[in-house]
Amino acid sequence: MVNNRHPAGQATPGIIFAAPVGPPAGLEVISLAALRARTRAHGTDLGAPQRPAFHQVLTLTSGTLRQSVDFTAHDVERDTWLWTRPGQVLQWGDLTGAEGTLIAFERDFPGAATVHAARLDDPHARVLRTPEGEVATSLRVATEHLVHEFRAPGRLPRDARGAVLRHLLDVLILRLAHLEGSDPPPTGPGETFLRFRATVERDFARTRRVDDYALTLGYSARTLSRAALESAGIGAKEFIDRRVILEAKRLLAHTDLAAARIAAQLGFSSATNFAKYFHQRAGQAPIAFRTAVRGRGAGIPSARGGGDAAAVDACQGPSGPSPRRPGAAP
């Protein structure tokens, strides 16, 4: 598997997952105890911002762990699940008081039907999930089975073992993606907002003008603003700006790109204009943000406090680049 590189700059150091000899490429299942041992052996700083190119699913069997995802902290406890997706910036909390399992997999490892049914390409999918009752039991059993097969290959041929692991992962992530109440309710975001959100996701680095999105989608600017206000609680321009700021924060945290390079990548005419835009909306200069986020790890406001990521991911339903991939040694 390849190392972690950001397409436009040098990435800060982060953890790389390394599957043992035998399992198929694209999947690793590791206990937090083994993860702690690996990071000690390689001197890895888990608190440093990382931007993995693969999915990570974390669940605890004991203790608690505060994880930062896109600069919002989430408290993970026993039987809660944290699912981070490619492109999100992750910072680990203190692992010493937590035990559990981390499952890392590439987008194309599950079956094609599962990729679609579990919405693996949805950047707005919910990060934290808390199943209860029989659902929690089913997820626990599915995880234990996957862990067992990953660690104990038996006498299965390599292709057969890969199929077994793929099917077990399919079961787990399908159950997790479709927890009771995970699908948007009938009163959830309408088609206009969903189309607008998808277009912003595609074009935010090209334009920040509501009129441009209105022209592309065939709506009036007023219609887009009304749709965004009804579904996300903010106007269309604010929604666009928060998506731009989120990407700026991701690049500042995870890469060593100069502000001028980030400005160009996000469609600003100059580093000065980018700095003014960022300061007005984030409350500090770009480099000050980079220094702060790299120094504080996951010790930032909890998910209850909201923020750019929370706003951009609004109305995901009551269910949420190219960095590191599972399989390369640290």
GROMACS .gro file of C-alpha atoms in nm:
model
  330
    1MET     CA    1   0.000   0.000   0.000
    2VAL     CA    2   0.116   0.356  -0.057
    3ASN     CA    3   0.214   0.625   0.192
    4ASN     CA    4   0.010   0.931   0.278
    5ARG     CA    5   0.061   1.228   0.046
    6HIS     CA    6  -0.157   1.529   0.011
    7PRO     CA    7  -0.201   1.621  -0.357
    8ALA     CA    8  -0.075   1.976  -0.308
    9GLY     CA    9   0.177   1.974  -0.027
   10GLN     CA   10   0.369   1.789   0.239
   11ALA     CA   11   0.140   1.632   0.495
   12THR     CA   12   0.209   1.633   0.866
   13PRO     CA   13   0.310   1.297   1.012
   14GLY     CA   14   0.028   1.060   1.096
   15ILE     CA   15  -0.046   0.699   1.161
   16ILE     CA   16  -0.041   0.446   0.882
   17PHE     CA   17  -0.220   0.115   0.920
   18ALA     CA   18  -0.026  -0.199   0.839
   19ALA     CA   19  -0.210  -0.523   0.787
   20PRO     CA   20  -0.025  -0.839   0.891
   21VAL     CA   21   0.087  -1.085   0.626
   22GLY     CA   22  -0.207  -1.280   0.489
   23PRO     CA   23  -0.516  -1.057   0.485
   24PRO     CA   24  -0.617  -0.900   0.153
   25ALA     CA   25  -0.509  -0.544   0.085
   26GLY     CA   26  -0.752  -0.270   0.178
   27LEU     CA   27  -0.854  -0.381   0.527
   28GLU     CA   28  -0.705  -0.379   0.874
   29VAL     CA   29  -0.865  -0.468   1.205
   30ILE     CA   30  -0.658  -0.369   1.507
   31SER     CA   31  -0.716  -0.346   1.882
   32LEU     CA   32  -0.644  -0.020   2.059
   33ALA     CA   33  -0.384  -0.206   2.271
   34ALA     CA   34  -0.200  -0.304   1.953
   35LEU     CA   35  -0.239   0.050   1.818
   36ARG     CA   36  -0.081   0.192   2.135
   37ALA     CA   37   0.210  -0.050   2.103
   38ARG     CA   38   0.262   0.038   1.738
   39THR     CA   39   0.262   0.412   1.800
   40ARG     CA   40   0.513   0.373   2.086
   41ALA     CA   41   0.740   0.161   1.870
   42HIS     CA   42   0.741   0.413   1.587
   43GLY     CA   43   0.719   0.734   1.789
   44THR     CA   44   0.395   0.835   1.616
   45ASP     CA   45   0.203   1.135   1.747
   46LEU     CA   46  -0.163   1.040   1.722
   47GLY     CA   47  -0.267   1.385   1.836
   48ALA     CA   48  -0.125   1.539   1.518
   49PRO     CA   49  -0.382   1.620   1.248
   50GLN     CA   50  -0.425   1.336   0.998
   51ARG     CA   51  -0.633   1.318   0.682
   52PRO     CA   52  -0.669   0.951   0.591
   53ALA     CA   53  -0.782   0.840   0.246
   54PHE     CA   54  -0.974   0.548   0.391
   55HIS     CA   55  -1.269   0.483   0.621
   56GLN     CA   56  -1.211   0.426   0.992
   57VAL     CA   57  -1.470   0.273   1.223
   58LEU     CA   58  -1.393   0.282   1.594
   59THR     CA   59  -1.583   0.117   1.879
   60LEU     CA   60  -1.491   0.081   2.246
   61THR     CA   61  -1.538  -0.209   2.484
   62SER     CA   62  -1.431  -0.006   2.789
   63GLY     CA   63  -1.319   0.343   2.888
   64THR     CA   64  -1.376   0.667   2.702
   65LEU     CA   65  -1.194   0.847   2.425
   66ARG     CA   66  -1.229   1.200   2.287
   67GLN     CA   67  -1.167   1.212   1.914
   68SER     CA   68  -1.155   1.530   1.705
   69VAL     CA   69  -1.310   1.504   1.357
   70ASP     CA   70  -1.287   1.816   1.144
   71PHE     CA   71  -1.208   2.023   1.455
   72THR     CA   72  -1.513   1.910   1.651
   73ALA     CA   73  -1.457   1.676   1.945
   74HIS     CA   74  -1.667   1.362   1.990
   75ASP     CA   75  -1.679   1.159   2.311
   76VAL     CA   76  -1.662   0.788   2.231
   77GLU     CA   77  -1.780   0.546   2.500
   78ARG     CA   78  -1.855   0.177   2.526
   79ASP     CA   79  -2.082   0.060   2.242
   80THR     CA   80  -2.069   0.394   2.063
   81TRP     CA   81  -1.928   0.402   1.711
   82LEU     CA   82  -1.719   0.673   1.547
   83TRP     CA   83  -1.705   0.654   1.169
   84THR     CA   84  -1.461   0.889   0.995
   85ARG     CA   85  -1.451   0.913   0.619
   86PRO     CA   86  -1.184   0.987   0.358
   87GLY     CA   87  -1.086   1.354   0.353
   88GLN     CA   88  -1.188   1.437   0.709
   89VAL     CA   89  -0.918   1.560   0.947
   90LEU     CA   90  -0.882   1.331   1.247
   91GLN     CA   91  -0.694   1.392   1.574
   92TRP     CA   92  -0.676   1.119   1.834
   93GLY     CA   93  -0.727   1.172   2.204
   94ASP     CA   94  -0.555   0.994   2.493
   95LEU     CA   95  -0.568   0.619   2.429
   96THR     CA   96  -0.444   0.509   2.771
   97GLY     CA   97  -0.788   0.470   2.929
   98ALA     CA   98  -0.971   0.308   2.638
   99GLU     CA   99  -0.996  -0.042   2.491
  100GLY     CA  100  -1.170  -0.138   2.173
  101THR     CA  101  -1.133  -0.209   1.802
  102LEU     CA  102  -1.041   0.007   1.504
  103ILE     CA  103  -1.145  -0.110   1.157
  104ALA     CA  104  -0.977   0.066   0.864
  105PHE     CA  105  -1.085  -0.008   0.509
  106GLU     CA  106  -1.057   0.142   0.165
  107ARG     CA  107  -1.367   0.255  -0.018
  108ASP     CA  108  -1.346  -0.025  -0.276
  109PHE     CA  109  -1.287  -0.310  -0.031
  110PRO     CA  110  -1.659  -0.372   0.045
  111GLY     CA  111  -1.884  -0.508  -0.229
  112ALA     CA  112  -2.017  -0.263  -0.486
  113ALA     CA  113  -2.374  -0.304  -0.361
  114THR     CA  114  -2.257  -0.224  -0.008
  115VAL     CA  115  -2.074   0.090  -0.123
  116HIS     CA  116  -2.406   0.218  -0.255
  117ALA     CA  117  -2.636   0.089   0.020
  118ALA     CA  118  -2.411   0.211   0.304
  119ARG     CA  119  -2.359   0.549   0.133
  120LEU     CA  120  -1.981   0.523   0.160
  121ASP     CA  121  -1.935   0.824  -0.068
  122ASP     CA  122  -2.156   1.055   0.136
  123PRO     CA  123  -1.930   1.323   0.292
  124HIS     CA  124  -2.219   1.438   0.512
  125ALA     CA  125  -2.288   1.108   0.686
  126ARG     CA  126  -2.320   1.114   1.063
  127VAL     CA  127  -1.991   1.072   1.252
  128LEU     CA  128  -2.108   0.931   1.587
  129ARG     CA  129  -2.363   0.654   1.630
  130THR     CA  130  -2.508   0.508   1.950
  131PRO     CA  131  -2.709   0.188   1.891
  132GLU     CA  132  -2.916   0.034   2.166
  133GLY     CA  133  -3.063  -0.305   2.261
  134GLU     CA  134  -3.058  -0.581   2.002
  135VAL     CA  135  -2.897  -0.353   1.744
  136ALA     CA  136  -2.599  -0.292   1.973
  137THR     CA  137  -2.572  -0.667   2.034
  138SER     CA  138  -2.579  -0.743   1.661
  139LEU     CA  139  -2.303  -0.492   1.595
  140ARG     CA  140  -2.094  -0.634   1.878
  141VAL     CA  141  -2.130  -0.989   1.745
  142ALA     CA  142  -2.050  -0.877   1.389
  143THR     CA  143  -1.736  -0.704   1.512
  144GLU     CA  144  -1.622  -1.005   1.712
  145HIS     CA  145  -1.667  -1.230   1.409
  146LEU     CA  146  -1.471  -0.992   1.186
  147VAL     CA  147  -1.192  -0.966   1.444
  148HIS     CA  148  -1.176  -1.345   1.476
  149GLU     CA  149  -1.155  -1.408   1.102
  150PHE     CA  150  -0.898  -1.131   1.053
  151ARG     CA  151  -0.668  -1.271   1.323
  152ALA     CA  152  -0.722  -1.642   1.259
  153PRO     CA  153  -0.713  -1.718   0.885
  154GLY     CA  154  -0.741  -2.097   0.932
  155ARG     CA  155  -0.686  -2.298   0.615
  156LEU     CA  156  -0.891  -2.091   0.375
  157PRO     CA  157  -0.726  -2.003   0.043
  158ARG     CA  158  -0.636  -1.635   0.014
  159ASP     CA  159  -0.921  -1.554  -0.226
  160ALA     CA  160  -1.175  -1.732  -0.009
  161ARG     CA  161  -1.049  -1.555   0.301
  162GLY     CA  162  -1.074  -1.221   0.127
  163ALA     CA  163  -1.435  -1.295   0.037
  164VAL     CA  164  -1.514  -1.395   0.397
  165LEU     CA  165  -1.366  -1.074   0.534
  166ARG     CA  166  -1.543  -0.866   0.272
  167HIS     CA  167  -1.881  -1.017   0.352
  168LEU     CA  168  -1.830  -0.977   0.727
  169LEU     CA  169  -1.734  -0.614   0.680
  170ASP     CA  170  -2.039  -0.566   0.455
  171VAL     CA  171  -2.266  -0.692   0.732
  172LEU     CA  172  -2.110  -0.464   0.991
  173ILE     CA  173  -2.112  -0.140   0.794
  174LEU     CA  174  -2.459  -0.201   0.649
  175ARG     CA  175  -2.598  -0.247   1.000
  176LEU     CA  176  -2.409   0.058   1.118
  177ALA     CA  177  -2.517   0.275   0.825
  178HIS     CA  178  -2.882   0.181   0.866
  179LEU     CA  179  -2.939   0.206   1.237
  180GLU     CA  180  -3.303   0.263   1.328
  181GLY     CA  181  -3.374   0.629   1.260
  182SER     CA  182  -3.063   0.679   1.047
  183ASP     CA  183  -3.254   0.763   0.731
  184PRO     CA  184  -3.371   1.122   0.686
  185PRO     CA  185  -3.731   1.174   0.800
  186PRO     CA  186  -3.998   1.280   0.551
  187THR     CA  187  -3.958   1.638   0.674
  188GLY     CA  188  -3.581   1.633   0.614
  189PRO     CA  189  -3.389   1.841   0.360
  190GLY     CA  190  -3.566   1.889   0.031
  191GLU     CA  191  -3.436   1.822  -0.318
  192THR     CA  192  -3.340   2.186  -0.374
  193PHE     CA  193  -3.112   2.193  -0.072
  194LEU     CA  194  -2.964   1.850  -0.147
  195ARG     CA  195  -2.878   1.959  -0.502
  196PHE     CA  196  -2.732   2.284  -0.371
  197ARG     CA  197  -2.525   2.101  -0.107
  198ALA     CA  198  -2.388   1.856  -0.362
  199THR     CA  199  -2.296   2.137  -0.601
  200VAL     CA  200  -2.123   2.332  -0.324
  201GLU     CA  201  -1.924   2.019  -0.240
  202ARG     CA  202  -1.810   2.002  -0.600
  203ASP     CA  203  -1.755   2.372  -0.677
  204PHE     CA  204  -1.672   2.553  -0.352
  205ALA     CA  205  -1.310   2.606  -0.461
  206ARG     CA  206  -1.427   2.751  -0.792
  207THR     CA  207  -1.687   3.003  -0.678
  208ARG     CA  208  -1.829   3.145  -0.357
  209ARG     CA  209  -2.111   3.337  -0.529
  210VAL     CA  210  -2.469   3.226  -0.464
  211ASP     CA  211  -2.568   3.360  -0.808
  212ASP     CA  212  -2.328   3.115  -0.975
  213TYR     CA  213  -2.488   2.820  -0.795
  214ALA     CA  214  -2.833   2.949  -0.881
  215LEU     CA  215  -2.739   2.969  -1.249
  216THR     CA  216  -2.588   2.619  -1.245
  217LEU     CA  217  -2.892   2.466  -1.076
  218GLY     CA  218  -3.163   2.666  -1.250
  219TYR     CA  219  -3.298   2.828  -0.932
  220SER     CA  220  -3.306   3.185  -0.816
  221ALA     CA  221  -3.058   3.296  -0.550
  222ARG     CA  222  -3.352   3.364  -0.321
  223THR     CA  223  -3.477   3.006  -0.363
  224LEU     CA  224  -3.138   2.866  -0.270
  225SER     CA  225  -3.112   3.091   0.034
  226ARG     CA  226  -3.460   2.990   0.148
  227ALA     CA  227  -3.379   2.619   0.101
  228ALA     CA  228  -3.053   2.649   0.294
  229LEU     CA  229  -3.218   2.842   0.576
  230GLU     CA  230  -3.499   2.586   0.608
  231SER     CA  231  -3.266   2.282   0.598
  232ALA     CA  232  -2.938   2.402   0.751
  233GLY     CA  233  -3.046   2.701   0.956
  234ILE     CA  234  -2.815   2.937   0.768
  235GLY     CA  235  -2.835   3.123   0.438
  236ALA     CA  236  -2.686   2.997   0.114
  237LYS     CA  237  -2.387   3.235   0.125
  238GLU     CA  238  -2.307   3.137   0.482
  239PHE     CA  239  -2.331   2.770   0.387
  240ILE     CA  240  -2.081   2.819   0.103
  241ASP     CA  241  -1.846   3.021   0.322
  242ARG     CA  242  -1.847   2.758   0.597
  243ARG     CA  243  -1.756   2.487   0.347
  244VAL     CA  244  -1.464   2.697   0.220
  245ILE     CA  245  -1.345   2.764   0.576
  246LEU     CA  246  -1.368   2.394   0.662
  247GLU     CA  247  -1.145   2.304   0.368
  248ALA     CA  248  -0.905   2.584   0.456
  249LYS     CA  249  -0.882   2.450   0.811
  250ARG     CA  250  -0.822   2.098   0.682
  251LEU     CA  251  -0.536   2.216   0.461
  252LEU     CA  252  -0.385   2.436   0.731
  253ALA     CA  253  -0.399   2.156   0.988
  254HIS     CA  254  -0.286   1.866   0.775
  255THR     CA  255  -0.035   2.016   0.531
  256ASP     CA  256   0.260   2.250   0.542
  257LEU     CA  257   0.137   2.446   0.241
  258ALA     CA  258   0.202   2.820   0.255
  259ALA     CA  259  -0.104   3.042   0.286
  260ALA     CA  260  -0.051   3.159  -0.073
  261ARG     CA  261  -0.074   2.801  -0.201
  262ILE     CA  262  -0.386   2.732  -0.001
  263ALA     CA  263  -0.537   3.059  -0.124
  264ALA     CA  264  -0.477   2.957  -0.487
  265GLN     CA  265  -0.612   2.607  -0.427
  266LEU     CA  266  -0.934   2.753  -0.285
  267GLY     CA  267  -0.981   3.004  -0.565
  268PHE     CA  268  -0.864   3.326  -0.398
  269SER     CA  269  -0.688   3.590  -0.604
  270SER     CA  270  -0.421   3.649  -0.340
  271ALA     CA  271  -0.296   3.532  -0.002
  272THR     CA  272  -0.402   3.867   0.144
  273ASN     CA  273  -0.764   3.823   0.035
  274PHE     CA  274  -0.764   3.468   0.171
  275ALA     CA  275  -0.620   3.582   0.505
  276LYS     CA  276  -0.886   3.853   0.542
  277TYR     CA  277  -1.165   3.611   0.448
  278PHE     CA  278  -1.038   3.347   0.691
  279HIS     CA  279  -0.989   3.591   0.980
  280GLN     CA  280  -1.338   3.738   0.938
  281ARG     CA  281  -1.499   3.394   0.956
  282ALA     CA  282  -1.265   3.195   1.183
  283GLY     CA  283  -1.167   3.472   1.422
  284GLN     CA  284  -0.791   3.429   1.377
  285ALA     CA  285  -0.523   3.440   1.112
  286PRO     CA  286  -0.463   3.122   0.906
  287ILE     CA  287  -0.116   3.059   1.051
  288ALA     CA  288  -0.242   3.121   1.405
  289PHE     CA  289  -0.508   2.856   1.348
  290ARG     CA  290  -0.246   2.612   1.217
  291THR     CA  291  -0.029   2.664   1.525
  292ALA     CA  292  -0.319   2.627   1.764
  293VAL     CA  293  -0.475   2.315   1.613
  294ARG     CA  294  -0.146   2.132   1.590
  295GLY     CA  295  -0.072   2.208   1.951
  296ARG     CA  296  -0.400   2.114   2.116
  297GLY     CA  297  -0.488   1.778   1.962
  298ALA     CA  298  -0.843   1.668   2.042
  299GLY     CA  299  -0.882   1.910   2.333
  300ILE     CA  300  -1.127   2.132   2.147
  301PRO     CA  301  -1.497   2.210   2.187
  302SER     CA  302  -1.728   1.910   2.178
  303ALA     CA  303  -1.974   1.832   1.901
  304ARG     CA  304  -2.246   2.006   2.102
  305GLY     CA  305  -2.073   2.334   2.031
  306GLY     CA  306  -2.114   2.307   1.655
  307GLY     CA  307  -1.882   2.484   1.410
  308ASP     CA  308  -1.800   2.487   1.040
  309ALA     CA  309  -1.811   2.109   1.000
  310ALA     CA  310  -2.136   2.081   1.193
  311ALA     CA  311  -2.298   2.345   0.978
  312VAL     CA  312  -2.170   2.203   0.651
  313ASP     CA  313  -2.292   1.858   0.754
  314ALA     CA  314  -2.631   1.993   0.858
  315CYS     CA  315  -2.941   1.803   0.752
  316GLN     CA  316  -2.756   1.479   0.691
  317GLY     CA  317  -3.052   1.303   0.848
  318PRO     CA  318  -3.057   1.201   1.211
  319SER     CA  319  -2.811   0.943   1.114
  320GLY     CA  320  -2.184   1.331   0.770
  321PRO     CA  321  -0.779   1.391  -0.136
  322SER     CA  322  -0.530   1.129  -0.112
  323PRO     CA  323  -0.374   1.078   0.230
  324ARG     CA  324  -0.276   0.754   0.408
  325ARG     CA  325  -0.411   0.416   0.317
  326PRO     CA  326  -0.423   0.101   0.528
  327GLY     CA  327  -0.135  -0.133   0.472
  328ALA     CA  328   0.194   0.060   0.478
  329ALA     CA  329   0.429   0.039   0.773
  330PRO     CA  330   0.480   0.355   0.982
   0.00000   0.00000   0.00000
